Amino acid sequence: MEVVKVENVTRVFKIGKVETNALRGVNLSIENGEFTALVGPSGSGKTTLLQLLGCLDQPTSGKVFINSKEVSQLNRNQRADMRRGTIGFIFQFFALIPTLTAYENIEMPLLLAGQGAAPRRERVLELLKAVDLPDRAHHRPDQLSGGEQQRVAIARALATSPTLILADEPTANLDTPNGKQVMDIMTRLNQETGVTFVFATHDPRVISYARRIVTLQDGCVVEDSEEKVAAGV
Amino acid sequence: MIQLFKIAYRDLGRNRRRSFFSALALGMGLSLLLLMAGVLTGEMRGSMETTILLQSGHLQVRALSYDEDKTSLAWDDLIANPDQVTAQLASLPQVLVATPRLFATGIAAEGDESVGVRVIGIDPTSEANRPYRLGMVSGNFFAADDREGVLLGQTLAEKLNLKTGDEVYLLVNTAGGDIAEQLFTIRGIYSTRTPGFDGSSIFMPLDKAQAITQTNNHASTIFILLKEREQTASVAAALQGNDYQIETWEQTNELILQTEQMANAYIYVLYLIVLAITATVIVNTLVMAVYERTREIGIYAAMGMKGWRIMAMFFAESLLLALGGLVIGLILGGLMTLYATYVGFYIGDMGITGMLFGERIYAYLTMKDVISLSITTFIVSLLAALYPAVLAAQLEPVEALRGGK
């Protein structure tokens, strides 16, 4: 089943009188359970495409479908609903709420989804375990290392059991061992839970984890290869 | 909901000093409002009570043709056989005390100094004279049959440089339109702590006042104090007839009531100014918070938090600030108002004609004012959060994640 379908999508940014074509007619289809890397040089449109897939932004033209539902025409609230139930995000800068503990950061999407206290607690503890951080539950982000913060972010992205996780340069701010650990966890969770991962990167170490590599250049998909690369290579 | 406030509390804790000063500004605003309300109410209430006790009473019974402003001494304008009328009035169950008084204008002179005065003939035995008896600063109260003794207000005595035992020359208008003059001995000096009254009033026994003004067995008014001020209207209605005019304290003191209304209107403008300043502080604090936390707002939005919930987060912060401000304001305002209630502020002689103010004003803060001002401050603080909250809720998630435009 297709989790993501992008049909002839363009995205034009206007800054003053200058127009920038970030995406120029992108077509893409991603099946459930895929582990896909969007690669390309800076300015190739990776992040813009991720934002469209994540219902954070809307295309200038074309259509975006998430779980077969067209999301390109949804209003703010409908997009928020879509994000809350279906999509998890992992950002380059970890993006944890600094005043909340690891536990509370992971709990936040569950709170927003209106889950009760008991199942919420059970789910958070389960996720902390899944990202190997059960003993860091009550630490705040500034008491965690970069790798630990990103693992909390992964757990948070998975909290509501979304069908799609979007990661924008998830290892860009991490050293090699931490980057590897984060990618290992993402791979494992992809295999264990079947959740679809799409991540933007230009880090060759990360690309090597991908089972499918979509290459973007100047806002167009220039290559789409489904090479299976052994994890950790 | 609990989580919302937990997050708001922690967010405020990020910049404790700023949050504290915001709450402090709010608290100072509220305390100022409480003090202003207390002082205004106290001032007006004090002025009214002083005027009722010293001058107007709760009710006055006068002859139909008597005009207070003219201080007429013509027999037709006065009450004949005042003792008889007073006895009838005193027998009413609501009446605390009733006493006849005679007013005459005159001049008090000592050496080269002379001052226009109001000569008041009183029944020395009446309980209505209690404020003057209690306020004796030197000498003694005169007896009813004293034919040569007077009491001077302290302010007047100081003006004429007189003391108890000294003699003062009095020229007094008479019923016939002449002027009577006599040298009187000052039996005592009183102070009602109301310079406007003490600077112009000379007391003498009613009999002597009637004699010197040639108003034989007549009085200008029957001064009545009731057991309860609230009974005024019903007693006035019961006394209403064709023989006398009945003046209630509200009619006699219309100027004070009008001044009070005007002061209330002014104070609302002052309230608005204080509240606007307070609101600006809250707006500033929260707008700064929105700009500082733009990326976090983007993260919340990415997690699917809707605009109203983002707004609620800022309202929660404002609510906590408002609560902190209320606590500070009630403590600070309470202490300031307590001081103003029991110690008061010295204002000296306000010198407003027609109104009697004590030389100190004391605050009188009602629970109604405390509650209404607290609620108003609270609501204004919440309203002040509206702009920053909308600002946060309208951030585009993509822009917010980048840390703003």
XYZ file of C-alpha atoms in Angstrom:
638
model
C 0.000 0.000 0.000
C 1.233 3.486 -0.835
C 1.914 5.621 2.188
C 3.145 8.551 0.152
C 2.196 9.616 -3.330
C 3.416 12.830 -4.877
C 2.015 13.892 -8.239
C 3.758 16.542 -10.291
C 4.403 18.737 -7.275
C 5.978 22.148 -7.562
C 6.864 24.556 -4.803
C 7.749 28.138 -5.557
C 8.995 30.473 -2.830
C 8.655 34.174 -3.320
C 11.088 36.387 -1.502
C 10.244 39.931 -2.451
C 10.063 39.897 -6.237
C 12.397 36.945 -6.584
C 10.845 33.531 -7.189
C 12.713 30.371 -6.280
C 11.568 27.032 -7.661
C 12.355 24.633 -4.843
C 10.513 21.728 -6.475
C 9.792 21.448 -10.181
C 7.277 18.723 -10.922
C 8.245 15.955 -8.516
C 6.576 12.543 -8.787
C 7.184 9.976 -6.091
C 5.506 6.985 -4.564
C 6.585 5.335 -1.311
C 5.174 2.041 -0.120
C 4.376 1.074 3.424
C 7.446 -0.047 5.405
C 10.028 1.491 3.121
C 13.257 2.956 4.451
C 13.956 5.687 1.964
C 16.680 8.299 1.759
C 16.166 11.579 -0.057
C 19.603 12.672 -1.129
C 21.026 15.544 -3.046
C 23.116 18.619 -2.572
C 22.037 21.558 -0.476
C 19.195 23.441 -2.169
C 18.098 20.405 -4.161
C 14.650 20.444 -2.505
C 15.006 17.577 0.022
C 13.753 19.533 3.009
C 10.976 21.196 1.005
C 9.754 17.794 -0.142
C 9.859 16.462 3.434
C 7.846 19.469 4.612
C 5.206 18.782 1.976
C 5.069 15.113 2.930
C 4.780 16.165 6.578
C 1.823 18.492 5.873
C 3.896 21.360 7.259
C 3.681 23.158 3.943
C 1.506 23.110 0.839
C 2.619 22.691 -2.761
C 2.264 25.518 -5.269
C 0.801 22.977 -7.682
C 0.400 19.222 -7.883
C -0.990 16.783 -5.346
C 0.334 15.066 -2.248
C -1.386 11.970 -0.883
C -0.667 10.476 2.528
C -2.296 7.077 3.075
C -4.292 7.733 -0.096
C -5.771 10.934 1.298
C -5.035 14.120 -0.558
C -3.419 16.562 1.842
C -2.401 19.358 -0.505
C -5.685 21.219 -0.058
C -6.214 20.713 3.659
C -6.577 23.740 5.904
C -4.317 24.447 8.900
C -6.351 22.468 11.394
C -6.882 19.513 9.093
C -3.145 19.398 8.425
C -2.493 19.532 12.161
C -4.879 16.595 12.632
C -3.081 14.705 9.877
C 0.321 15.308 11.456
C -0.872 14.347 14.905
C -2.187 10.941 13.987
C -0.159 9.881 10.977
C 3.245 11.510 10.821
C 6.237 11.632 13.142
C 9.130 14.044 12.753
C 12.800 13.816 13.550
C 14.781 16.997 13.043
C 18.428 17.766 12.581
C 18.504 19.992 15.662
C 16.812 17.309 17.863
C 13.896 19.649 18.513
C 13.061 18.591 22.014
C 11.153 20.948 24.272
C 13.852 22.114 26.693
C 11.576 22.483 29.716
C 10.231 18.948 29.452
C 12.020 15.775 30.543
C 12.736 12.958 28.093
C 9.633 11.204 29.422
C 7.458 14.295 28.982
C 8.792 15.021 25.508
C 7.807 11.524 24.389
C 4.487 11.863 26.186
C 3.561 15.126 24.443
C 2.191 13.661 21.154
C 0.165 11.177 23.219
C -1.260 14.021 25.274
C -2.156 15.865 22.097
C -3.813 12.710 20.807
C -5.902 12.610 23.984
C -4.634 9.285 25.325
C -5.426 8.363 28.913
C -2.794 8.453 31.650
C -2.238 4.710 32.043
C -1.777 3.758 28.360
C 0.295 6.900 27.937
C 2.679 5.867 30.666
C 2.910 2.344 29.342
C 3.680 3.596 25.833
C 6.320 6.114 26.978
C 8.156 3.477 29.052
C 8.008 1.066 26.134
C 9.490 3.672 23.792
C 12.194 4.696 26.257
C 13.179 1.056 26.337
C 13.075 0.809 22.536
C 15.595 3.648 22.217
C 17.733 2.321 25.093
C 17.045 5.223 27.417
C 14.928 3.830 30.255
C 17.240 5.323 32.863
C 17.208 8.808 31.316
C 13.439 9.272 31.565
C 13.561 12.173 33.968
C 16.464 14.038 32.464
C 15.884 17.258 30.629
C 17.381 17.756 27.153
C 20.278 19.823 28.494
C 21.235 16.832 30.677
C 21.353 14.478 27.689
C 24.032 14.015 25.034
C 23.253 14.828 21.394
C 22.815 11.145 20.576
C 20.499 10.638 23.535
C 18.458 13.671 22.566
C 18.018 12.369 19.044
C 16.953 8.966 20.424
C 14.346 10.720 22.545
C 13.228 12.525 19.380
C 12.901 9.168 17.595
C 10.839 7.792 20.478
C 8.657 10.896 20.372
C 8.164 10.539 16.611
C 7.012 6.969 17.139
C 4.786 7.701 20.130
C 1.414 7.746 18.389
C 2.364 4.815 16.157
C 2.332 6.883 12.975
C 2.512 5.287 9.557
C 5.178 7.680 8.332
C 8.292 9.074 9.984
C 10.077 11.941 8.323
C 13.638 12.679 9.372
C 15.518 15.731 8.171
C 19.299 15.215 8.413
C 18.874 13.123 11.584
C 22.582 12.590 12.111
C 23.945 15.916 10.895
C 24.669 17.139 14.407
C 25.989 13.844 15.749
C 29.432 12.288 15.844
C 30.010 8.986 14.052
C 29.242 6.556 16.922
C 26.094 8.437 17.908
C 25.057 8.797 14.268
C 25.489 5.067 13.796
C 23.516 4.285 16.940
C 20.657 6.523 15.814
C 20.570 4.918 12.356
C 20.731 1.443 13.897
C 17.744 2.238 16.061
C 15.794 3.704 13.146
C 16.543 0.641 11.041
C 15.557 -1.702 13.835
C 12.306 0.132 14.498
C 11.527 0.134 10.773
C 11.968 -3.602 10.694
C 10.184 -4.293 13.974
C 7.218 -1.975 13.566
C 6.967 -1.701 9.824
C 6.691 2.073 10.032
C 7.763 3.896 6.881
C 10.874 6.077 7.212
C 11.770 8.835 4.795
C 14.872 10.782 5.633
C 16.719 13.578 3.934
C 20.489 13.415 4.137
C 23.696 13.950 2.286
C 25.764 11.935 4.729
C 27.117 8.865 2.856
C 27.138 6.842 6.110
C 23.420 7.424 6.479
C 22.686 6.828 2.830
C 24.229 3.409 3.187
C 21.383 2.385 5.525
C 18.701 3.183 2.983
C 16.980 0.484 1.019
C 15.835 3.045 -1.477
C 17.614 6.207 -2.494
C 15.776 9.053 -4.202
C 18.161 11.640 -5.579
C 17.008 15.203 -6.035
C 18.741 17.910 -7.951
C 17.494 21.419 -8.628
C 14.010 20.462 -7.458
C 13.656 17.370 -9.650
C 13.991 13.643 -8.936
C 16.980 12.623 -11.031
C 17.459 9.085 -9.759
C 15.392 6.560 -7.854
C 17.228 3.364 -6.946
C 16.079 0.606 -4.653
C 19.430 -0.752 -3.684
C 19.556 -2.784 -0.590
C 22.547 -1.805 1.406
C 23.653 -3.779 4.372
C 23.245 -1.831 7.550
C 26.450 -0.602 9.127
C 28.498 -0.680 5.942
C -5.138 20.865 31.624
C -2.728 20.122 34.468
C 0.009 19.492 31.904
C -0.811 22.799 30.253
C -0.180 24.666 33.496
C 2.854 22.541 34.296
C 4.368 23.530 30.951
C 3.346 27.157 31.432
C 4.908 27.190 34.898
C 8.167 25.791 33.573
C 8.162 28.191 30.644
C 7.819 31.105 33.039
C 10.628 29.580 35.075
C 13.014 29.823 32.110
C 13.381 33.507 32.742
C 12.546 33.785 36.405
C 13.608 37.376 36.804
C 11.514 38.562 33.879
C 8.495 36.590 35.047
C 8.900 37.890 38.588
C 9.111 41.497 37.466
C 6.091 41.040 35.209
C 4.078 39.658 38.114
C 5.462 42.428 40.309
C 4.362 45.086 37.818
C 0.923 43.524 37.796
C 0.916 43.383 41.586
C 1.980 46.996 41.877
C -0.765 47.953 39.434
C -3.354 46.145 41.515
C -2.034 47.534 44.794
C -2.206 51.027 43.350
C -5.791 50.424 42.274
C -6.692 49.156 45.738
C -5.040 52.133 47.401
C -6.724 54.594 45.065
C -10.121 52.973 45.611
C -9.563 52.872 49.374
C -8.408 56.464 49.649
C -11.186 57.821 47.456
C -13.899 55.900 49.282
C -12.328 56.782 52.619
C -12.026 60.444 51.742
C -15.600 60.717 50.572
C -16.961 58.619 53.387
C -14.897 60.537 55.935
C -16.024 63.855 54.524
C -19.632 62.734 54.607
C -19.433 61.380 58.154
C -17.661 64.475 59.387
C -20.190 66.713 57.723
C -23.115 64.721 59.097
C -21.752 64.769 62.644
C -20.584 68.368 62.691
C -22.898 70.166 60.385
C -25.814 68.511 58.669
C -26.978 65.675 60.905
C -29.013 62.949 59.252
C -32.039 65.178 59.178
C -32.796 68.808 59.816
C -36.196 70.252 60.496
C -36.515 73.910 59.541
C -39.156 76.513 59.009
C -40.667 76.390 55.536
C -39.150 79.725 54.502
C -35.689 79.135 55.979
C -32.864 79.484 53.465
C -29.670 77.945 54.713
C -27.462 80.062 52.462
C -28.857 83.321 53.807
C -28.638 82.325 57.493
C -31.817 84.309 57.997
C -32.709 85.357 61.532
C -36.182 86.699 60.754
C -38.675 85.059 63.126
C -40.800 83.845 60.221
C -37.841 81.903 58.891
C -37.152 80.219 62.220
C -38.789 77.504 64.293
C -40.763 78.852 67.195
C -40.759 76.961 70.520
C -37.952 74.698 69.374
C -37.831 72.764 72.651
C -41.349 71.527 72.102
C -40.655 70.442 68.520
C -37.369 68.828 69.612
C -39.119 66.830 72.330
C -41.597 65.486 69.798
C -38.840 64.515 67.406
C -36.714 62.936 70.134
C -39.584 60.665 71.040
C -39.393 58.903 67.660
C -37.818 55.466 68.106
C -35.358 55.912 65.203
C -33.993 59.169 66.549
C -30.742 59.002 68.480
C -30.611 62.642 69.363
C -32.457 65.821 68.398
C -31.359 69.296 69.396
C -32.228 72.852 68.399
C -29.520 75.048 66.916
C -29.385 78.672 65.950
C -27.069 79.992 63.290
C -25.972 83.588 62.876
C -23.243 85.261 60.907
C -20.823 87.617 62.574
C -17.311 88.878 62.929
C -14.812 87.917 65.615
C -12.208 90.552 66.307
C -9.105 90.699 68.427
C -6.812 93.640 68.138
C -6.330 94.425 64.474
C -7.400 90.969 63.384
C -10.980 90.184 62.426
C -12.474 87.073 60.915
C -15.911 86.315 59.521
C -17.516 83.610 61.675
C -20.592 81.502 62.041
C -22.042 81.749 65.511
C -23.810 78.556 66.495
C -26.155 78.493 69.435
C -26.303 75.008 70.921
C -27.899 73.247 73.833
C -24.749 72.400 75.837
C -26.372 69.355 77.405
C -27.183 67.637 74.109
C -25.396 64.442 73.101
C -25.138 65.890 69.579
C -22.236 68.024 70.856
C -20.177 64.964 71.574
C -17.617 65.643 68.773
C -16.936 69.089 70.222
C -16.802 67.874 73.824
C -14.385 65.094 72.862
C -12.339 67.558 70.879
C -11.732 70.079 73.678
C -8.044 70.915 73.537
C -8.150 73.398 76.392
C -10.624 74.863 78.845
C -14.102 73.509 79.513
C -17.451 73.283 77.835
C -19.789 76.103 78.857
C -22.919 75.684 80.948
C -26.399 76.344 79.534
C -26.797 79.525 81.538
C -23.396 80.957 80.616
C -24.072 84.479 79.303
C -20.535 85.514 78.468
C -18.712 82.387 77.442
C -17.954 81.013 73.986
C -16.004 78.103 72.503
C -13.613 78.734 69.636
C -12.327 76.282 67.069
C -8.601 75.731 67.304
C -7.938 77.004 63.788
C -9.865 80.202 64.481
C -8.102 80.687 67.823
C -4.759 80.340 66.086
C -5.806 82.822 63.400
C -6.722 85.384 66.034
C -3.900 84.333 68.321
C -6.298 83.645 71.201
C -6.293 81.116 73.999
C -8.666 79.895 76.684
C -9.448 82.672 79.163
C -8.834 85.434 76.610
C -11.583 87.737 75.540
C -12.907 88.069 72.016
C -15.066 90.786 70.570
C -18.073 89.508 68.628
C -20.314 91.387 66.230
C -23.433 89.373 65.425
C -26.349 89.998 63.050
C -29.741 90.183 64.708
C -33.307 89.313 63.727
C -34.048 92.989 63.217
C -31.212 93.420 60.753
C -28.993 95.273 63.251
C -25.655 94.268 64.599
C -25.179 93.367 68.251
C -21.739 93.425 69.780
C -20.329 92.028 73.004
C -17.070 91.004 74.568
C -17.017 87.258 75.313
C -14.646 85.130 77.329
C -13.204 82.066 75.674
C -14.185 79.157 77.936
C -12.430 76.612 75.864
C -10.939 75.699 72.525
C -12.091 72.645 70.594
C -10.760 70.817 67.606
C -12.754 68.547 65.331
C -9.588 67.998 63.236
C -11.547 69.607 60.428
C -9.866 72.929 59.668
C -12.711 74.079 57.420
C -15.104 73.860 60.377
C -12.768 74.832 63.204
C -11.635 77.958 61.391
C -15.044 79.579 61.257
C -17.338 78.257 64.007
C -17.944 79.832 67.404
C -20.282 78.121 69.867
C -22.338 79.764 72.526
C -25.275 78.501 74.621
C -28.555 78.581 72.696
C -30.217 80.904 75.211
C -27.423 83.444 74.877
C -27.399 83.129 71.088
C -31.152 83.750 71.019
C -30.700 86.742 73.296
C -27.910 88.428 71.345
C -29.597 87.842 67.973
C -32.981 88.862 69.353
C -34.565 85.625 68.144
C -36.347 84.997 71.374
C -37.146 81.248 71.759
C -36.505 80.505 68.082
C -34.052 78.167 66.403
C -32.739 77.891 62.838
C -33.001 74.155 62.772
C -33.599 71.019 64.745
C -30.506 68.912 64.218
C -31.276 65.180 64.244
C -28.972 62.168 64.337
C -30.613 58.805 63.710
C -29.620 55.441 65.097
C -29.087 54.172 61.535
C -28.244 56.311 58.533
C -30.347 53.999 56.341
C -33.507 55.054 58.208
C -33.223 58.612 56.933
C -35.648 58.290 54.038
C -38.370 56.594 56.059
C -38.132 59.056 58.961
C -38.070 62.002 56.541
C -41.177 60.644 54.847
C -42.924 60.246 58.201
C -42.092 63.823 59.210
C -43.096 65.384 55.924
C -45.975 67.822 56.439
C -47.020 71.372 55.777
C -45.477 72.976 58.825
C -41.759 72.427 58.303
C -39.231 71.617 55.637
C -37.344 68.374 56.211
C -33.823 68.221 54.791
C -32.054 64.902 54.640
C -28.263 64.581 54.764
C -28.344 63.727 51.070
C -30.072 67.008 50.267
C -27.885 69.087 52.553
C -24.726 67.481 51.293
C -25.533 67.355 47.627
C -22.153 68.888 46.861
C -20.318 65.997 48.522
C -22.423 63.456 46.661
C -21.798 65.211 43.348
C -18.099 65.457 44.104
C -18.090 61.759 44.898
C -19.717 60.950 41.573
C -17.217 63.134 39.746
C -14.308 61.602 41.649
C -15.601 58.141 40.757
C -15.609 59.083 37.084
C -12.055 60.403 37.362
C -10.855 57.361 39.195
C -12.158 55.113 36.446
C -9.899 56.984 34.043
C -7.004 56.451 36.457
C -7.930 52.756 36.725
C -7.799 52.512 32.941
C -4.358 54.111 32.811
C -2.947 51.807 35.497
C -4.521 48.753 33.864
C -3.229 49.759 30.427
C 0.322 50.044 31.796
C -0.043 46.674 33.507
C -1.403 45.068 30.357
C 1.507 46.452 28.347
C 3.952 44.698 30.662
C 2.168 41.381 30.161
C 1.982 41.863 26.390
C 5.691 42.681 26.289
C 6.667 39.649 28.379
C 4.618 37.245 26.310
C 5.570 38.702 22.935
C 9.223 38.271 23.929
C 8.414 34.693 24.910
C 6.789 34.059 21.527
C 9.865 35.325 19.672
C 12.238 33.393 21.906
C 10.281 30.183 21.542
C 9.307 30.400 17.884
C 11.101 27.156 17.041
C 9.428 25.323 19.914
C 6.060 26.555 18.696
C 7.028 25.024 15.333
C 7.838 21.738 17.065
C 4.484 21.712 18.847
C 2.783 22.488 15.535
C 4.727 19.669 13.841
C 3.412 17.306 16.510
C -0.076 18.335 15.466
C -0.844 20.912 18.113
C -3.635 23.129 16.834
C -3.650 26.910 16.978
C -6.123 27.139 19.854
C -3.963 24.886 21.962
C -0.876 26.988 21.263
C -2.940 30.009 22.293
C -4.007 28.178 25.428
C -0.359 27.694 26.387
C 0.218 31.437 26.358
C -3.050 32.101 28.150
C -1.947 29.625 30.803
C 1.288 31.565 31.230
C -0.632 34.801 31.479
C -2.998 33.222 33.983
C -0.100 32.141 36.187
C 1.461 35.605 35.900
C -1.906 37.098 36.792
C -2.230 34.822 39.832
C 1.259 35.770 40.973
C 0.436 39.414 40.373
C -2.797 39.075 42.344
C -0.996 37.593 45.334
C 1.668 40.310 45.235
C -0.949 43.001 44.624
C -3.212 41.874 47.445
C -0.310 41.718 49.910
C 1.244 44.998 48.785
C -2.092 46.759 48.327
C -3.350 45.307 51.594
C -0.358 46.655 53.520
C -0.543 50.061 51.850
C -4.284 50.300 52.434
C -3.901 49.139 56.050
C -1.437 51.965 56.611
C -3.759 54.422 54.918
C -6.717 53.101 56.920
C -5.164 53.352 60.357
C -2.496 56.030 60.006
C -3.899 57.994 57.095
C -2.338 60.786 55.108
C -2.044 64.339 56.367
C -3.682 66.756 53.968
C -4.129 69.783 56.204
C -6.856 72.247 55.286
C -8.270 71.337 51.903
C -10.141 74.628 51.961
C -13.008 73.506 49.768
C -16.079 75.583 50.511
C -19.110 73.532 51.339
C -17.182 70.383 52.163
C -15.597 69.369 55.400
C -12.463 67.273 55.238
C -10.525 66.040 58.236
C -6.890 67.108 58.345
C -5.991 63.480 57.622
C -7.655 61.270 55.095
C -8.116 57.635 55.891
C -8.653 54.867 53.403
C -11.763 52.742 53.518
C -11.531 49.729 51.277
C -14.638 47.651 50.774
C -14.571 43.931 50.004
C -16.609 44.759 46.920
C -13.792 46.967 45.622
C -11.151 44.347 46.447
C -13.057 41.655 44.575
C -14.039 43.773 41.585
C -10.555 45.269 41.145
C -8.882 41.868 41.519
C -11.199 40.339 38.947
C -10.718 43.293 36.601
C -6.922 43.067 36.869
C -7.117 39.333 36.303
C -9.300 39.697 33.213
C -7.143 42.505 31.809
C -4.050 40.295 32.249
C -5.747 37.500 30.354
C -6.896 39.850 27.618
C -3.350 41.155 27.352
C -2.268 37.625 26.424
C -4.576 37.643 23.436
C -2.186 39.398 21.057
C 0.891 37.268 21.842
C -1.250 34.113 21.834
C -2.695 34.907 18.407
C 0.794 35.805 17.205
C 2.034 32.374 18.300
C -0.939 30.502 16.897
C -0.623 32.153 13.498
C 3.000 31.195 13.011
C 3.416 28.981 9.976
C 4.911 25.678 11.197
C 7.621 25.739 8.526
C 8.620 29.301 9.366
C 8.465 28.588 13.079
C 10.706 25.522 12.746
C 13.277 27.696 11.047
C 13.105 29.997 14.064
C 10.896 32.624 12.512
C 11.164 34.776 9.444
